[in-house]
XYZ file of C-alpha atoms in Angstrom:
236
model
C 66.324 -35.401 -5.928
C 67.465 -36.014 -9.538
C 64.403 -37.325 -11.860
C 64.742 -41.233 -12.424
C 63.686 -40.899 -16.101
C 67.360 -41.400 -18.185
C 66.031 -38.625 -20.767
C 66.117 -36.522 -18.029
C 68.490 -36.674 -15.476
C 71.656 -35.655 -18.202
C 69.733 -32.378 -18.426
C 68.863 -31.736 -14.804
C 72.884 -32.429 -14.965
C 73.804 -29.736 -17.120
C 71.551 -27.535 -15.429
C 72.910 -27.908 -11.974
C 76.455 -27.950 -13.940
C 75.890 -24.212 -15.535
C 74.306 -22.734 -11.879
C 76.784 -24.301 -10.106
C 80.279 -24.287 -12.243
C 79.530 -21.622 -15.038
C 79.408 -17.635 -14.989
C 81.282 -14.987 -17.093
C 83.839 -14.533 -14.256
C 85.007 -18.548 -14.493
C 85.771 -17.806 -17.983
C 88.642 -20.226 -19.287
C 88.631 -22.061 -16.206
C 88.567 -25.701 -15.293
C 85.659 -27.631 -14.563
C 86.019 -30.935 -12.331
C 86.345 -33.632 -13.893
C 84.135 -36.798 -15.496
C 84.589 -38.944 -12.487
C 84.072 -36.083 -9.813
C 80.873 -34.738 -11.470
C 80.158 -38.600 -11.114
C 80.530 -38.268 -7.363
C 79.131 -35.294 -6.724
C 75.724 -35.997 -8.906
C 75.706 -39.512 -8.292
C 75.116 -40.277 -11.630
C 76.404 -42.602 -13.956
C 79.455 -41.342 -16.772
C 77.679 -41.664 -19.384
C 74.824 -39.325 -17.939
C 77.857 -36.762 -17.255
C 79.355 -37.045 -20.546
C 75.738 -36.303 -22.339
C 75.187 -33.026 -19.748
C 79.013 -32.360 -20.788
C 77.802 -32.427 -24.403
C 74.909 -30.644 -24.399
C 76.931 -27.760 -22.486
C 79.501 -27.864 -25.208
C 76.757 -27.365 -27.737
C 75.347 -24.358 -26.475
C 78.638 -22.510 -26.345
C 78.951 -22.532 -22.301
C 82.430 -25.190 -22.208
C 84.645 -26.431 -24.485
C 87.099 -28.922 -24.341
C 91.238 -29.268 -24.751
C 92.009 -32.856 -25.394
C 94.886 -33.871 -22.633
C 94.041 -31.088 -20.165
C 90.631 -31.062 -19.318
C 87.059 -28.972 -20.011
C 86.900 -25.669 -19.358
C 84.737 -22.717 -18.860
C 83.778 -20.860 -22.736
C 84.407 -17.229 -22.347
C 81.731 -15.373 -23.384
C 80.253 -14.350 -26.324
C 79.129 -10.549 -27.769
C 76.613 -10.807 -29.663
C 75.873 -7.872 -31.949
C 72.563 -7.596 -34.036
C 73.276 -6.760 -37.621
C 72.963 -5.079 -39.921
C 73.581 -1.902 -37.636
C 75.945 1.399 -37.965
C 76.418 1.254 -34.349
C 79.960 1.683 -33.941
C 81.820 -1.010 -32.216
C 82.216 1.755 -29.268
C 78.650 2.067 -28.943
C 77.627 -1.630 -29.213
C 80.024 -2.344 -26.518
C 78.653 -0.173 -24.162
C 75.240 -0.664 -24.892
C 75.810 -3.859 -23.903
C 77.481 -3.459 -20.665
C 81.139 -3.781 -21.914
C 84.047 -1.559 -21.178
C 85.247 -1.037 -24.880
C 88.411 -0.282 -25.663
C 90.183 0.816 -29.074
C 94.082 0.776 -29.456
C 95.347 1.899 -32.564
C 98.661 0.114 -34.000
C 98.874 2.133 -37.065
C 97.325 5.567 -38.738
C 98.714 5.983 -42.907
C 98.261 7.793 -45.715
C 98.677 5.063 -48.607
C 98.137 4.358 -52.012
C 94.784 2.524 -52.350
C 94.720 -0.873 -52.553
C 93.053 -2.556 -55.057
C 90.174 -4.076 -53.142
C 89.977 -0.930 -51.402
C 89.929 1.374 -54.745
C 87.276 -1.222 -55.749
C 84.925 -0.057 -52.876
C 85.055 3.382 -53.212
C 85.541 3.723 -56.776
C 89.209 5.309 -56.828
C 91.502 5.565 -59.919
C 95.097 3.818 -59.859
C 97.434 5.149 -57.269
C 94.734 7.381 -55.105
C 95.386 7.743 -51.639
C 93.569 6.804 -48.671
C 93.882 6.872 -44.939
C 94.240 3.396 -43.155
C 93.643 3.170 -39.737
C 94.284 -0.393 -38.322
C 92.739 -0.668 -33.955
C 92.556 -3.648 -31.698
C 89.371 -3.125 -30.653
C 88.650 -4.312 -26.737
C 85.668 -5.041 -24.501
C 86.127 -5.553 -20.662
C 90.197 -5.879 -21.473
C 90.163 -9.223 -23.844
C 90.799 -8.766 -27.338
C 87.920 -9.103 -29.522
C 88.355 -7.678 -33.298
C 91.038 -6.462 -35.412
C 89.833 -3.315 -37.525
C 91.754 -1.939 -40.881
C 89.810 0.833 -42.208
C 90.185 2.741 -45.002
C 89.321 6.310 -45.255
C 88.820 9.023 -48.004
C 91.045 11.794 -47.084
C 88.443 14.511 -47.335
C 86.288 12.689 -44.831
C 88.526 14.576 -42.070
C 88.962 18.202 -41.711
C 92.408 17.566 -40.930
C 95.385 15.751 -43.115
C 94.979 13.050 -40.480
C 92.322 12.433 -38.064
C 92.388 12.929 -34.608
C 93.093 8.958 -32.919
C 91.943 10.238 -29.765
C 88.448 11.584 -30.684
C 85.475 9.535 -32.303
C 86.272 9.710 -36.111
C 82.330 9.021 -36.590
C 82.213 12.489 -34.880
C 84.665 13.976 -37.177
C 83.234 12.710 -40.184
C 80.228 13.680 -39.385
C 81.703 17.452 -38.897
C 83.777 17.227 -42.073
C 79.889 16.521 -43.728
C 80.945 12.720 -44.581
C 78.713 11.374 -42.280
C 78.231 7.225 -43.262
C 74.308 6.939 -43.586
C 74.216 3.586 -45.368
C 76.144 0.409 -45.861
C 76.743 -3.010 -47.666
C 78.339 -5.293 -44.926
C 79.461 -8.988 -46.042
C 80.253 -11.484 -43.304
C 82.718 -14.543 -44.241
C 83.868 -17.118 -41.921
C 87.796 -17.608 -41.812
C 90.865 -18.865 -40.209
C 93.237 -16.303 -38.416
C 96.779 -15.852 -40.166
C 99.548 -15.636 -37.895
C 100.391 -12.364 -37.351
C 96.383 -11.749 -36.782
C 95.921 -14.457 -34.174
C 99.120 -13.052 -32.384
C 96.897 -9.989 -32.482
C 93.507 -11.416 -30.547
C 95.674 -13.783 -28.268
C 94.369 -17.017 -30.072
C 96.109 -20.075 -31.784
C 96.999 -19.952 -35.303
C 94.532 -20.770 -37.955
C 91.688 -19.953 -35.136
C 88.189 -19.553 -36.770
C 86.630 -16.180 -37.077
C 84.038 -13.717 -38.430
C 85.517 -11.409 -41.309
C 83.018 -8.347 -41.677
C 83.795 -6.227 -44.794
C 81.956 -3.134 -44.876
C 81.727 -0.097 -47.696
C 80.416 2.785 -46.105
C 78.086 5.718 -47.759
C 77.172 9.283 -47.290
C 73.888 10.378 -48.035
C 74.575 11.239 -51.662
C 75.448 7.846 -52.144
C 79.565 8.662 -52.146
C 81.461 5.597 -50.691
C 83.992 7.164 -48.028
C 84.869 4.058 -45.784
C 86.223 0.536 -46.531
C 86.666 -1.691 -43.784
C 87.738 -5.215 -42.634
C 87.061 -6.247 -39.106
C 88.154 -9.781 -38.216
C 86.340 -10.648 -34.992
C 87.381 -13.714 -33.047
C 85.008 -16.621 -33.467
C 84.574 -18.008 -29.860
C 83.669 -14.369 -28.895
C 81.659 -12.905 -31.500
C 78.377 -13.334 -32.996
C 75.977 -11.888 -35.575
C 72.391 -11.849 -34.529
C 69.606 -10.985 -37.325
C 66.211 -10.123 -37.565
C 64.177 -11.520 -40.394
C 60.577 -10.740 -41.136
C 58.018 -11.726 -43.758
């Protein structure tokens, strides 16, 4: 029996809503709508549209004006700061990641990227750009940037863990500075994740460091914002 208490019933609402309507596997798809949740609760619409709201709030629907409200796909939350690759995270969590890489380059350093690991004018550096995966959907776009030397070879391997082979080549990353900016996706990076343009999203710059303190990596994930999160631990 729903509670008679107004306060109340709009979250016993939600609550049957999410057990009955909402799991990873319904992500992106419909829910029924205002007046058959009316029926089927036997509630008012304004007591719907409040358990509607509150659902929305906590991430678990969202809503396309015109067509309807819909299941939110679910979000990977990853606890930061943490050198846990994006592999490892993945799996850890009990995602199937993924990596495809759409370009591997030997360039001249860019000047943001000279910036972070203190390069002269005109140095080279590999960049590496991957769509990284988990469970098949598109979650990040990577472009790293690499010091040459940090691979034994002119070019690393794409099909072997290049944490592995920097570690091998004695380049291991042992510290970073990682700075997280929210932003809207360009065109050509929305394309990318399989989201509209100007989509929000978590930009994650990160300048990695050997032991000795020599900055060897550069890189700028953009992670899609209705899929990714940063989770962080404070303490007094």
């Amino acid at each position: 029996m729903m509670p008679s208490s107004r306060e109340t019933k709009y979250h016993q609402v939600a609550q049957l809503i999410e057990e009955r309507y909402i799991c990873p596997a319904d992500e992106n798809m419909p829910l029924p709508t205002e007046r058959q949740l009316q029926d089927i609760f036997c509630v008012s619409r304004d007591t719907v549209r409040r358990a509607l709201r509150e659902l929305a709030d906590a991430g678990l629907i969202y809503h396309v004006q015109g067509s309807g409200t819909y299941v939110a796909p679910r979000k990977h939350p990853m606890r930061a700061p943490s050198l846990r690759s994006f592999t490892d995270d993945m799996a850890a969590r009990g995602h199937r990641p993924h990596s495809l890489t759409l370009t591997c380059h030997l360039i001249e350093a860019p000047l943001a990227v000279q910036r972070d690991l203190n390069l002269d004018a005109g140095a080279k550096v590999i960049q590496i750009q991957r769509l990284r995966q988990a469970d098949g959907s598109p979650i990040a776009l990577e472009t790293a940037h690499f010091l040459p030397e940090a691979f034994s070879h002119v070019e690393p391997e794409l099909s072997a863990s290049l944490d592995a082979q920097m570690r091998a080549s004695g380049f291991q990353v042992e510290t970073a500075t990682v700075r997280v900016v929210a932003t809207n996706l360009t065109q050509a990076e929305a394309a990318r994740l399989g989201v509209p343009l100007g989509a929000a999203a978590l930009r994650v710059e990160k300048v990695g460091y050997t032991v000795r303190g020599l900055p060897v990596e550069s890189t700028q994930t953009l992670y899609r914002g209705d899929r990714y999160d940063f989770e962080i631990e404070v303490k007094r």
